[in-house]
PDB file of C-alpha atoms in Angstrom:
ATOM      1  CA  MET A   1     220.568 240.719-114.721  1.00  0.00           C
ATOM      2  CA  PHE A   2     216.743 241.484-114.043  1.00  0.00           C
ATOM      3  CA  SER A   3     214.830 241.783-111.283  1.00  0.00           C
ATOM      4  CA  VAL A   4     211.043 240.757-111.418  1.00  0.00           C
ATOM      5  CA  PHE A   5     208.321 242.096-108.539  1.00  0.00           C
ATOM      6  CA  VAL A   6     205.377 240.080-107.432  1.00  0.00           C
ATOM      7  CA  PRO A   7     202.425 241.307-105.192  1.00  0.00           C
ATOM      8  CA  SER A   8     202.500 239.480-102.067  1.00  0.00           C
ATOM      9  CA  GLU A   9     199.737 240.377 -99.429  1.00  0.00           C
ATOM     10  CA  SER A  10     200.623 244.241 -98.882  1.00  0.00           C
ATOM     11  CA  VAL A  11     204.122 244.387-100.073  1.00  0.00           C
ATOM     12  CA  LEU A  12     205.794 243.796-103.540  1.00  0.00           C
ATOM     13  CA  LYS A  13     208.629 241.104-103.199  1.00  0.00           C
ATOM     14  CA  LYS A  14     211.509 241.319-105.273  1.00  0.00           C
ATOM     15  CA  ALA A  15     213.281 238.393-106.724  1.00  0.00           C
ATOM     16  CA  VAL A  16     216.610 238.641-109.014  1.00  0.00           C
ATOM     17  CA  ILE A  17     216.012 235.944-111.581  1.00  0.00           C
ATOM     18  CA  GLU A  18     218.873 233.646-112.784  1.00  0.00           C
ATOM     19  CA  ASP A  19     216.771 230.964-114.420  1.00  0.00           C
ATOM     20  CA  LEU A  20     215.262 232.691-117.482  1.00  0.00           C
ATOM     21  CA  ALA A  21     212.545 230.087-117.178  1.00  0.00           C
ATOM     22  CA  ALA A  22     211.374 230.900-113.700  1.00  0.00           C
ATOM     23  CA  VAL A  23     209.905 234.391-114.453  1.00  0.00           C
ATOM     24  CA  PRO A  24     206.699 234.213-112.732  1.00  0.00           C
ATOM     25  CA  GLU A  25     203.497 235.179-114.820  1.00  0.00           C
ATOM     26  CA  ASN A  26     201.934 237.330-112.230  1.00  0.00           C
ATOM     27  CA  ALA A  27     204.918 239.680-112.032  1.00  0.00           C
ATOM     28  CA  VAL A  28     203.816 243.451-112.113  1.00  0.00           C
ATOM     29  CA  TRP A  29     207.160 244.830-112.736  1.00  0.00           C
ATOM     30  CA  ILE A  30     210.215 243.477-114.605  1.00  0.00           C
ATOM     31  CA  ASP A  31     213.111 245.721-114.041  1.00  0.00           C
ATOM     32  CA  LEU A  32     216.139 244.827-116.604  1.00  0.00           C
ATOM     33  CA  VAL A  33     219.622 246.230-115.518  1.00  0.00           C
ATOM     34  CA  SER A  34     222.056 245.934-118.383  1.00  0.00           C
ATOM     35  CA  PRO A  35     220.297 243.080-119.903  1.00  0.00           C
ATOM     36  CA  SER A  36     221.798 240.316-122.023  1.00  0.00           C
ATOM     37  CA  ALA A  37     220.309 239.183-125.383  1.00  0.00           C
ATOM     38  CA  ALA A  38     219.263 236.029-123.405  1.00  0.00           C
ATOM     39  CA  GLU A  39     217.338 238.076-120.731  1.00  0.00           C
ATOM     40  CA  ASP A  40     215.644 240.370-123.455  1.00  0.00           C
ATOM     41  CA  LYS A  41     214.489 237.224-125.206  1.00  0.00           C
ATOM     42  CA  ALA A  42     213.047 235.781-121.962  1.00  0.00           C
ATOM     43  CA  VAL A  43     211.085 238.984-121.248  1.00  0.00           C
ATOM     44  CA  GLU A  44     209.795 239.194-124.536  1.00  0.00           C
ATOM     45  CA  ARG A  45     208.283 235.590-124.558  1.00  0.00           C
ATOM     46  CA  LEU A  46     206.758 236.431-121.243  1.00  0.00           C
ATOM     47  CA  ALA A  47     205.529 240.091-121.979  1.00  0.00           C
ATOM     48  CA  GLY A  48     204.900 239.679-125.764  1.00  0.00           C
ATOM     49  CA  ILE A  49     206.751 242.937-126.256  1.00  0.00           C
ATOM     50  CA  ALA A  50     209.897 243.814-128.145  1.00  0.00           C
ATOM     51  CA  ILE A  51     212.764 245.028-125.430  1.00  0.00           C
ATOM     52  CA  PRO A  52     214.474 248.124-127.293  1.00  0.00           C
ATOM     53  CA  THR A  53     218.298 248.148-127.624  1.00  0.00           C
ATOM     54  CA  ARG A  54     220.560 250.521-125.941  1.00  0.00           C
ATOM     55  CA  GLU A  55     220.945 252.435-129.204  1.00  0.00           C
ATOM     56  CA  ASP A  56     217.269 252.824-129.794  1.00  0.00           C
ATOM     57  CA  MET A  57     216.781 253.968-126.373  1.00  0.00           C
ATOM     58  CA  GLN A  58     219.616 256.753-126.941  1.00  0.00           C
ATOM     59  CA  GLU A  59     217.786 258.102-129.974  1.00  0.00           C
ATOM     60  CA  ILE A  60     216.650 261.773-129.400  1.00  0.00           C
ATOM     61  CA  GLU A  61     213.603 262.110-131.639  1.00  0.00           C
ATOM     62  CA  ILE A  62     210.373 261.991-129.978  1.00  0.00           C
ATOM     63  CA  SER A  63     208.853 259.286-132.448  1.00  0.00           C
ATOM     64  CA  SER A  64     211.648 256.988-131.243  1.00  0.00           C
ATOM     65  CA  ARG A  65     211.195 257.616-127.470  1.00  0.00           C
ATOM     66  CA  LEU A  66     207.269 257.739-127.195  1.00  0.00           C
ATOM     67  CA  TYR A  67     204.935 255.141-129.169  1.00  0.00           C
ATOM     68  CA  MET A  68     202.840 252.202-129.178  1.00  0.00           C
ATOM     69  CA  GLU A  69     203.415 248.995-130.418  1.00  0.00           C
ATOM     70  CA  ASN A  70     201.078 245.786-130.162  1.00  0.00           C
ATOM     71  CA  GLY A  71     199.087 247.566-127.662  1.00  0.00           C
ATOM     72  CA  ALA A  72     202.187 248.206-125.214  1.00  0.00           C
ATOM     73  CA  ARG A  73     203.139 251.760-124.736  1.00  0.00           C
ATOM     74  CA  TYR A  74     206.965 252.523-124.883  1.00  0.00           C
ATOM     75  CA  MET A  75     208.266 255.707-122.974  1.00  0.00           C
ATOM     76  CA  THR A  76     211.911 256.618-122.866  1.00  0.00           C
ATOM     77  CA  ALA A  77     212.840 259.266-120.370  1.00  0.00           C
ATOM     78  CA  THR A  78     216.262 261.000-119.505  1.00  0.00           C
ATOM     79  CA  LEU A  79     216.997 260.530-115.795  1.00  0.00           C
ATOM     80  CA  MET A  80     219.731 261.748-113.569  1.00  0.00           C
ATOM     81  CA  CYS A  81     222.739 259.598-111.995  1.00  0.00           C
ATOM     82  CA  GLN A  82     225.215 260.306-109.798  1.00  0.00           C
ATOM     83  CA  SER A  83     223.972 263.670-108.916  1.00  0.00           C
ATOM     84  CA  ASP A  84     225.495 263.814-105.739  1.00  0.00           C
ATOM     85  CA  THR A  85     229.164 263.421-107.225  1.00  0.00           C
ATOM     86  CA  ASP A  86     231.382 266.064-108.966  1.00  0.00           C
ATOM     87  CA  MET A  87     230.707 263.978-111.989  1.00  0.00           C
ATOM     88  CA  PRO A  88     226.747 263.951-112.502  1.00  0.00           C
ATOM     89  CA  ARG A  89     225.605 262.193-115.811  1.00  0.00           C
ATOM     90  CA  THR A  90     222.182 261.401-117.386  1.00  0.00           C
ATOM     91  CA  THR A  91     221.036 257.925-118.631  1.00  0.00           C
ATOM     92  CA  ALA A  92     218.197 256.817-121.108  1.00  0.00           C
ATOM     93  CA  VAL A  93     215.604 254.498-119.222  1.00  0.00           C
ATOM     94  CA  THR A  94     212.631 252.898-121.106  1.00  0.00           C
ATOM     95  CA  PHE A  95     209.451 252.193-119.436  1.00  0.00           C
ATOM     96  CA  ILE A  96     207.384 249.488-121.032  1.00  0.00           C
ATOM     97  CA  LEU A  97     203.572 249.591-120.257  1.00  0.00           C
ATOM     98  CA  GLY A  98     201.357 246.495-121.454  1.00  0.00           C
ATOM     99  CA  ASP A  99     198.680 244.232-120.321  1.00  0.00           C
ATOM    100  CA  HIS A 100     199.039 245.964-116.438  1.00  0.00           C
ATOM    101  CA  ARG A 101     202.681 244.855-116.338  1.00  0.00           C
ATOM    102  CA  LEU A 102     205.662 247.213-116.253  1.00  0.00           C
ATOM    103  CA  VAL A 103     209.062 246.455-117.705  1.00  0.00           C
ATOM    104  CA  THR A 104     211.808 248.943-117.339  1.00  0.00           C
ATOM    105  CA  VAL A 105     215.054 248.713-119.399  1.00  0.00           C
ATOM    106  CA  ARG A 106     217.830 250.597-117.929  1.00  0.00           C
ATOM    107  CA  TYR A 107     222.112 250.674-118.069  1.00  0.00           C
ATOM    108  CA  ASP A 108     222.677 252.578-115.210  1.00  0.00           C
ATOM    109  CA  LEU A 109     221.403 253.033-111.386  1.00  0.00           C
ATOM    110  CA  PRO A 110     218.966 256.049-111.076  1.00  0.00           C
ATOM    111  CA  LYS A 111     218.453 256.692-107.357  1.00  0.00           C
ATOM    112  CA  PRO A 112     214.468 256.774-107.525  1.00  0.00           C
ATOM    113  CA  PHE A 113     214.605 253.183-108.751  1.00  0.00           C
ATOM    114  CA  ALA A 114     215.892 251.940-105.333  1.00  0.00           C
ATOM    115  CA  LEU A 115     213.835 254.459-103.581  1.00  0.00           C
ATOM    116  CA  VAL A 116     210.637 252.964-105.010  1.00  0.00           C
ATOM    117  CA  GLU A 117     211.847 249.471-104.498  1.00  0.00           C
ATOM    118  CA  ALA A 118     212.420 249.949-100.847  1.00  0.00           C
ATOM    119  CA  LYS A 119     208.744 251.936-100.571  1.00  0.00           C
ATOM    120  CA  LEU A 120     207.091 249.357-102.118  1.00  0.00           C
ATOM    121  CA  ALA A 121     208.598 246.577-100.348  1.00  0.00           C
ATOM    122  CA  ARG A 122     207.268 248.019 -97.192  1.00  0.00           C
ATOM    123  CA  SER A 123     203.899 248.398 -97.983  1.00  0.00           C
ATOM    124  CA  CYS A 124     201.568 248.626-101.319  1.00  0.00           C
ATOM    125  CA  THR A 125     198.146 247.486-102.199  1.00  0.00           C
ATOM    126  CA  PRO A 126     197.756 244.107-102.772  1.00  0.00           C
ATOM    127  CA  SER A 127     196.096 244.908-106.237  1.00  0.00           C
ATOM    128  CA  ILE A 128     199.053 246.813-107.414  1.00  0.00           C
ATOM    129  CA  THR A 129     199.468 246.888-111.211  1.00  0.00           C
ATOM    130  CA  GLY A 130     202.244 248.090-113.407  1.00  0.00           C
ATOM    131  CA  GLU A 131     200.358 251.526-113.881  1.00  0.00           C
ATOM    132  CA  MET A 132     200.729 252.234-110.375  1.00  0.00           C
ATOM    133  CA  VAL A 133     204.395 250.932-110.180  1.00  0.00           C
ATOM    134  CA  LEU A 134     205.056 253.493-113.056  1.00  0.00           C
ATOM    135  CA  MET A 135     203.269 256.373-111.429  1.00  0.00           C
ATOM    136  CA  GLU A 136     205.406 255.554-108.208  1.00  0.00           C
ATOM    137  CA  LEU A 137     208.578 255.858-110.375  1.00  0.00           C
ATOM    138  CA  LEU A 138     207.638 258.969-112.263  1.00  0.00           C
ATOM    139  CA  ASP A 139     206.729 260.694-108.915  1.00  0.00           C
ATOM    140  CA  ALA A 140     210.029 259.606-107.158  1.00  0.00           C
ATOM    141  CA  VAL A 141     211.879 260.910-110.317  1.00  0.00           C
ATOM    142  CA  ILE A 142     210.062 264.262-110.117  1.00  0.00           C
ATOM    143  CA  ASP A 143     210.801 264.407-106.490  1.00  0.00           C
ATOM    144  CA  ARG A 144     214.370 263.634-106.860  1.00  0.00           C
ATOM    145  CA  CYS A 145     214.833 266.479-109.485  1.00  0.00           C
ATOM    146  CA  ALA A 146     213.133 268.756-107.131  1.00  0.00           C
ATOM    147  CA  ASP A 147     215.813 267.858-104.312  1.00  0.00           C
ATOM    148  CA  ILE A 148     218.727 268.457-106.795  1.00  0.00           C
ATOM    149  CA  LEU A 149     217.472 271.768-107.626  1.00  0.00           C
ATOM    150  CA  GLU A 150     216.621 272.882-104.000  1.00  0.00           C
ATOM    151  CA  ARG A 151     220.200 271.757-103.093  1.00  0.00           C
ATOM    152  CA  CYS A 152     221.546 273.700-106.121  1.00  0.00           C
ATOM    153  CA  GLY A 153     219.924 276.709-105.399  1.00  0.00           C
ATOM    154  CA  THR A 154     221.153 276.806-101.997  1.00  0.00           C
ATOM    155  CA  GLU A 155     224.806 276.176-103.150  1.00  0.00           C
ATOM    156  CA  ILE A 156     224.357 279.089-105.629  1.00  0.00           C
ATOM    157  CA  ASP A 157     223.327 281.316-102.907  1.00  0.00           C
ATOM    158  CA  GLN A 158     226.229 280.582-100.943  1.00  0.00           C
ATOM    159  CA  VAL A 159     228.754 280.881-103.771  1.00  0.00           C
ATOM    160  CA  SER A 160     226.848 284.640-104.535  1.00  0.00           C
ATOM    161  CA  HIS A 161     227.735 285.536-100.983  1.00  0.00           C
ATOM    162  CA  ASP A 162     231.420 284.427-101.513  1.00  0.00           C
ATOM    163  CA  ILE A 163     231.636 286.649-104.533  1.00  0.00           C
ATOM    164  CA  PHE A 164     229.777 289.632-103.037  1.00  0.00           C
ATOM    165  CA  GLU A 165     231.426 289.657 -99.407  1.00  0.00           C
ATOM    166  CA  PRO A 166     233.305 292.763 -98.203  1.00  0.00           C
ATOM    167  CA  GLU A 167     236.267 293.464-100.445  1.00  0.00           C
ATOM    168  CA  SER A 168     238.365 293.304 -96.991  1.00  0.00           C
ATOM    169  CA  GLU A 169     237.619 289.753 -96.861  1.00  0.00           C
ATOM    170  CA  ARG A 170     238.113 288.801-100.392  1.00  0.00           C
ATOM    171  CA  HIS A 171     241.229 290.529-101.119  1.00  0.00           C
ATOM    172  CA  GLY A 172     244.020 288.361-102.493  1.00  0.00           C
ATOM    173  CA  GLN A 173     242.004 285.174-102.924  1.00  0.00           C
ATOM    174  CA  ALA A 174     242.970 284.251-106.411  1.00  0.00           C
ATOM    175  CA  LYS A 175     243.065 280.590-105.634  1.00  0.00           C
ATOM    176  CA  ARG A 176     239.443 280.577-103.954  1.00  0.00           C
ATOM    177  CA  TYR A 177     238.404 282.633-107.181  1.00  0.00           C
ATOM    178  CA  SER A 178     239.421 279.474-109.038  1.00  0.00           C
ATOM    179  CA  GLN A 179     237.361 277.315-106.951  1.00  0.00           C
ATOM    180  CA  ILE A 180     234.191 279.344-107.121  1.00  0.00           C
ATOM    181  CA  LEU A 181     234.538 279.276-110.879  1.00  0.00           C
ATOM    182  CA  ILE A 182     234.665 275.635-110.940  1.00  0.00           C
ATOM    183  CA  SER A 183     231.891 275.413-108.436  1.00  0.00           C
ATOM    184  CA  ILE A 184     229.812 277.710-110.643  1.00  0.00           C
ATOM    185  CA  GLY A 185     230.576 275.472-113.493  1.00  0.00           C
ATOM    186  CA  ARG A 186     229.680 272.499-111.780  1.00  0.00           C
ATOM    187  CA  LYS A 187     226.233 273.998-110.838  1.00  0.00           C
ATOM    188  CA  GLY A 188     225.429 275.093-114.224  1.00  0.00           C
ATOM    189  CA  ASP A 189     226.179 271.370-115.550  1.00  0.00           C
ATOM    190  CA  LEU A 190     223.985 269.623-112.968  1.00  0.00           C
ATOM    191  CA  THR A 191     221.314 272.428-113.510  1.00  0.00           C
ATOM    192  CA  SER A 192     221.224 271.789-117.413  1.00  0.00           C
ATOM    193  CA  LYS A 193     221.073 268.086-117.099  1.00  0.00           C
ATOM    194  CA  VAL A 194     218.290 268.475-114.319  1.00  0.00           C
ATOM    195  CA  ARG A 195     216.195 270.445-116.774  1.00  0.00           C
ATOM    196  CA  GLU A 196     217.017 267.822-119.630  1.00  0.00           C
ATOM    197  CA  SER A 197     215.578 265.173-117.202  1.00  0.00           C
ATOM    198  CA  LEU A 198     212.674 267.181-116.483  1.00  0.00           C
ATOM    199  CA  VAL A 199     211.942 268.229-120.156  1.00  0.00           C
ATOM    200  CA  SER A 200     212.097 264.431-120.715  1.00  0.00           C
ATOM    201  CA  ILE A 201     210.018 263.658-118.167  1.00  0.00           C
ATOM    202  CA  GLY A 202     207.307 266.107-118.905  1.00  0.00           C
ATOM    203  CA  ARG A 203     206.921 264.694-122.584  1.00  0.00           C
ATOM    204  CA  VAL A 204     206.289 261.152-120.922  1.00  0.00           C
ATOM    205  CA  VAL A 205     203.712 262.168-118.674  1.00  0.00           C
ATOM    206  CA  THR A 206     202.162 264.328-121.442  1.00  0.00           C
ATOM    207  CA  PHE A 207     202.014 261.242-123.545  1.00  0.00           C
ATOM    208  CA  LEU A 208     200.670 259.235-120.614  1.00  0.00           C
ATOM    209  CA  SER A 209     197.842 261.785-120.456  1.00  0.00           C
ATOM    210  CA  ALA A 210     196.903 261.476-123.895  1.00  0.00           C
ATOM    211  CA  VAL A 211     196.856 257.809-123.991  1.00  0.00           C
ATOM    212  CA  VAL A 212     194.779 257.211-120.821  1.00  0.00           C
ATOM    213  CA  GLU A 213     191.622 258.712-122.357  1.00  0.00           C
ATOM    214  CA  GLY A 214     191.091 255.368-123.809  1.00  0.00           C
ATOM    215  CA  VAL A 215     192.041 253.502-120.882  1.00  0.00           C
ATOM    216  CA  LYS A 216     190.356 252.770-117.630  1.00  0.00           C
ATOM    217  CA  TRP A 217     192.617 254.319-115.159  1.00  0.00           C
ATOM    218  CA  SER A 218     191.245 255.552-111.933  1.00  0.00           C
ATOM    219  CA  LYS A 219     190.181 259.020-111.062  1.00  0.00           C
ATOM    220  CA  ASP A 220     193.039 259.189-108.437  1.00  0.00           C
ATOM    221  CA  MET A 221     195.550 258.262-111.196  1.00  0.00           C
ATOM    222  CA  ARG A 222     194.432 260.903-113.679  1.00  0.00           C
ATOM    223  CA  GLU A 223     194.378 263.562-110.932  1.00  0.00           C
ATOM    224  CA  GLN A 224     197.934 262.072-110.126  1.00  0.00           C
ATOM    225  CA  LEU A 225     198.889 262.690-113.781  1.00  0.00           C
ATOM    226  CA  LYS A 226     197.794 266.244-113.882  1.00  0.00           C
ATOM    227  CA  THR A 227     199.560 266.965-110.345  1.00  0.00           C
ATOM    228  CA  MET A 228     202.665 265.599-112.196  1.00  0.00           C
ATOM    229  CA  GLN A 229     202.187 267.783-115.139  1.00  0.00           C
ATOM    230  CA  ARG A 230     201.842 270.982-113.175  1.00  0.00           C
ATOM    231  CA  ASP A 231     205.170 269.792-110.915  1.00  0.00           C
ATOM    232  CA  VAL A 232     207.024 269.093-113.957  1.00  0.00           C
ATOM    233  CA  ALA A 233     206.077 272.722-115.444  1.00  0.00           C
ATOM    234  CA  SER A 234     207.018 274.383-112.140  1.00  0.00           C
ATOM    235  CA  LEU A 235     210.170 272.945-111.768  1.00  0.00           C
ATOM    236  CA  THR A 236     211.275 273.361-115.521  1.00  0.00           C
ATOM    237  CA  ASP A 237     210.645 277.112-114.675  1.00  0.00           C
ATOM    238  CA  HIS A 238     212.709 276.914-111.452  1.00  0.00           C
ATOM    239  CA  ALA A 239     215.732 275.234-113.357  1.00  0.00           C
ATOM    240  CA  SER A 240     215.358 278.002-116.132  1.00  0.00           C
ATOM    241  CA  TYR A 241     215.628 280.603-113.259  1.00  0.00           C
ATOM    242  CA  LEU A 242     218.683 278.996-111.700  1.00  0.00           C
ATOM    243  CA  SER A 243     220.160 278.846-115.100  1.00  0.00           C
ATOM    244  CA  ASN A 244     219.813 282.497-115.284  1.00  0.00           C
ATOM    245  CA  LYS A 245     221.060 282.850-111.871  1.00  0.00           C
ATOM    246  CA  ILE A 246     224.176 281.299-112.619  1.00  0.00           C
ATOM    247  CA  THR A 247     224.800 283.034-115.633  1.00  0.00           C
ATOM    248  CA  PHE A 248     224.416 286.314-113.581  1.00  0.00           C
ATOM    249  CA  VAL A 249     226.662 284.863-110.953  1.00  0.00           C
ATOM    250  CA  LEU A 250     229.176 283.891-113.506  1.00  0.00           C
ATOM    251  CA  ASP A 251     229.569 287.072-114.934  1.00  0.00           C
ATOM    252  CA  ALA A 252     229.663 288.751-111.419  1.00  0.00           C
ATOM    253  CA  MET A 253     232.427 286.489-110.713  1.00  0.00           C
ATOM    254  CA  LEU A 254     234.357 287.595-113.821  1.00  0.00           C
ATOM    255  CA  GLY A 255     233.558 291.218-113.300  1.00  0.00           C
ATOM    256  CA  VAL A 256     235.095 290.752-109.695  1.00  0.00           C
ATOM    257  CA  VAL A 257     238.163 289.216-110.986  1.00  0.00           C
ATOM    258  CA  ASN A 258     238.712 291.939-113.818  1.00  0.00           C
ATOM    259  CA  LEU A 259     238.445 294.546-110.721  1.00  0.00           C
ATOM    260  CA  GLU A 260     240.953 292.772-108.874  1.00  0.00           C
ATOM    261  CA  GLN A 261     243.068 292.570-111.986  1.00  0.00           C
ATOM    262  CA  ASN A 262     242.730 296.365-112.646  1.00  0.00           C
ATOM    263  CA  ASN A 263     243.531 297.282-109.120  1.00  0.00           C
ATOM    264  CA  ILE A 264     246.842 295.230-109.519  1.00  0.00           C
ATOM    265  CA  ILE A 265     247.979 296.830-112.713  1.00  0.00           C
ATOM    266  CA  LYS A 266     246.653 300.361-111.188  1.00  0.00           C
ATOM    267  CA  LEU A 267     248.971 299.599-108.433  1.00  0.00           C
ATOM    268  CA  PHE A 268     251.853 299.249-110.807  1.00  0.00           C
ATOM    269  CA  SER A 269     251.083 302.272-112.904  1.00  0.00           C
ATOM    270  CA  VAL A 270     251.093 304.339-109.769  1.00  0.00           C
ATOM    271  CA  MET A 271     254.388 303.003-108.703  1.00  0.00           C
ATOM    272  CA  ALA A 272     255.946 303.434-112.173  1.00  0.00           C
ATOM    273  CA  VAL A 273     254.681 307.199-112.012  1.00  0.00           C
ATOM    274  CA  VAL A 274     255.848 307.955-108.491  1.00  0.00           C
ATOM    275  CA  LEU A 275     259.439 306.491-109.279  1.00  0.00           C
ATOM    276  CA  MET A 276     259.607 308.311-112.446  1.00  0.00           C
ATOM    277  CA  PRO A 277     260.906 311.934-111.315  1.00  0.00           C
ATOM    278  CA  PRO A 278     263.457 310.318-108.690  1.00  0.00           C
ATOM    279  CA  THR A 279     264.634 308.254-111.375  1.00  0.00           C
ATOM    280  CA  LEU A 280     264.826 311.300-113.545  1.00  0.00           C
ATOM    281  CA  ILE A 281     266.928 313.373-111.107  1.00  0.00           C
ATOM    282  CA  ALA A 282     269.466 310.168-110.386  1.00  0.00           C
ATOM    283  CA  SER A 283     269.747 309.971-114.306  1.00  0.00           C
ATOM    284  CA  VAL A 284     270.579 313.650-114.624  1.00  0.00           C
ATOM    285  CA  TYR A 285     273.264 313.278-111.745  1.00  0.00           C
ATOM    286  CA  GLY A 286     274.508 309.904-113.313  1.00  0.00           C
ATOM    287  CA  MET A 287     275.788 311.575-116.480  1.00  0.00           C
ATOM    288  CA  ASN A 288     279.836 311.716-116.951  1.00  0.00           C
ATOM    289  CA  PHE A 289     280.032 315.257-118.252  1.00  0.00           C
ATOM    290  CA  LYS A 290     283.022 317.058-117.412  1.00  0.00           C
ATOM    291  CA  VAL A 291     281.639 320.139-116.281  1.00  0.00           C
ATOM    292  CA  MET A 292     279.034 319.693-113.801  1.00  0.00           C
ATOM    293  CA  PRO A 293     279.159 322.334-110.850  1.00  0.00           C
ATOM    294  CA  GLU A 294     276.946 320.431-108.447  1.00  0.00           C
ATOM    295  CA  LEU A 295     279.600 317.587-108.374  1.00  0.00           C
ATOM    296  CA  GLU A 296     282.042 319.726-106.381  1.00  0.00           C
ATOM    297  CA  TRP A 297     279.389 320.940-104.008  1.00  0.00           C
ATOM    298  CA  VAL A 298     279.622 319.358-100.372  1.00  0.00           C
ATOM    299  CA  HIS A 299     275.640 319.213 -99.962  1.00  0.00           C
ATOM    300  CA  GLY A 300     275.144 317.942-103.642  1.00  0.00           C
ATOM    301  CA  TYR A 301     274.658 314.431-102.517  1.00  0.00           C
ATOM    302  CA  PRO A 302     272.023 314.876 -99.671  1.00  0.00           C
ATOM    303  CA  MET A 303     270.238 317.617-101.778  1.00  0.00           C
ATOM    304  CA  ALA A 304     269.960 315.051-104.727  1.00  0.00           C
ATOM    305  CA  LEU A 305     268.401 312.627-102.220  1.00  0.00           C
ATOM    306  CA  VAL A 306     265.962 315.006-100.682  1.00  0.00           C
ATOM    307  CA  MET A 307     264.951 316.197-104.165  1.00  0.00           C
ATOM    308  CA  MET A 308     264.211 312.611-105.278  1.00  0.00           C
ATOM    309  CA  LEU A 309     262.264 311.995-101.784  1.00  0.00           C
ATOM    310  CA  ILE A 310     259.955 315.282-102.661  1.00  0.00           C
ATOM    311  CA  ALA A 311     259.794 314.048-106.498  1.00  0.00           C
ATOM    312  CA  ALA A 312     258.129 310.895-105.345  1.00  0.00           C
ATOM    313  CA  ILE A 313     256.111 312.096-102.575  1.00  0.00           C
ATOM    314  CA  VAL A 314     254.240 314.914-104.574  1.00  0.00           C
ATOM    315  CA  PRO A 315     252.808 312.565-107.327  1.00  0.00           C
ATOM    316  CA  TYR A 316     251.809 310.031-104.661  1.00  0.00           C
ATOM    317  CA  TRP A 317     250.043 312.825-102.702  1.00  0.00           C
ATOM    318  CA  ILE A 318     248.327 314.256-105.914  1.00  0.00           C
ATOM    319  CA  PHE A 319     246.979 310.762-106.689  1.00  0.00           C
ATOM    320  CA  LYS A 320     245.625 310.683-103.037  1.00  0.00           C
ATOM    321  CA  TRP A 321     244.207 314.113-103.311  1.00  0.00           C
ATOM    322  CA  LYS A 322     242.192 312.942-106.693  1.00  0.00           C
ATOM    323  CA  LYS A 323     240.998 309.943-105.123  1.00  0.00           C
ATOM    324  CA  TRP A 324     242.963 307.709-107.610  1.00  0.00           C
ATOM    325  CA  LEU A 325     244.290 305.042-104.923  1.00  0.00           C
TER     326      LEU A 325
END
């Protein structure tokens, strides 16, 4: 399936093309979503460019992601998808810019595309070009990454508060600790994916900045590219900061869990030491020797109970005095 966007007055009209021969010549943006071989060929005939395959888009080397061919600039970036769910993922999207027309090839539904479509459908300049659409898309992708990082930072702060809350409130919350660890893992995965996307977008922006030197782009678009480069650099630094913070929070969480486990083990150890002297006294008088004078004593039984009670209290009091409990 693919959609074409044609400028009309002050808006960009979208049309989903089913008849491949009906692709308008004045389309400034052709959006290919999971295209078939026939759709690839139709767009190649119209734009005079080669559409990369999905396997080509997934190549990780820079030479396969950023290059020029037959006057067209090919740029493949990694974008975020499903970032609002528990299973965020990344997808490769290729931007092909040639003859003032933009062709995008994707196999998923990144949210910035829908946002840009809605924005350009409301208003745009009548003389809009593929370069302008590309700038809108890149700007929307960067804004989306910033929103995800802001939300992730707020949620990490909440997780940190849950970990370092007063001991009386977090005592015995083993099940909640498990949920916190899962939450930390998800935030770490999301942050790493956003950082991967930012690095990829940064390379695209740098590539564009290099190739526009020989192209007559407006001063505003050149300034916008520089602003994007600064935004990507700052967001990448912020993503690195969040990654370090997540590592710290994870270490703190594991430390709290270890402390809770040590307290439980210490409690059992104290109980064993406290009960050891009474057990010794009871075992002595449980022996079956014939000559044991205390067995004939009238007050032997209550005396043994008193001795066991004292033998239990004294170690407990010593532990409390030493502040070992």
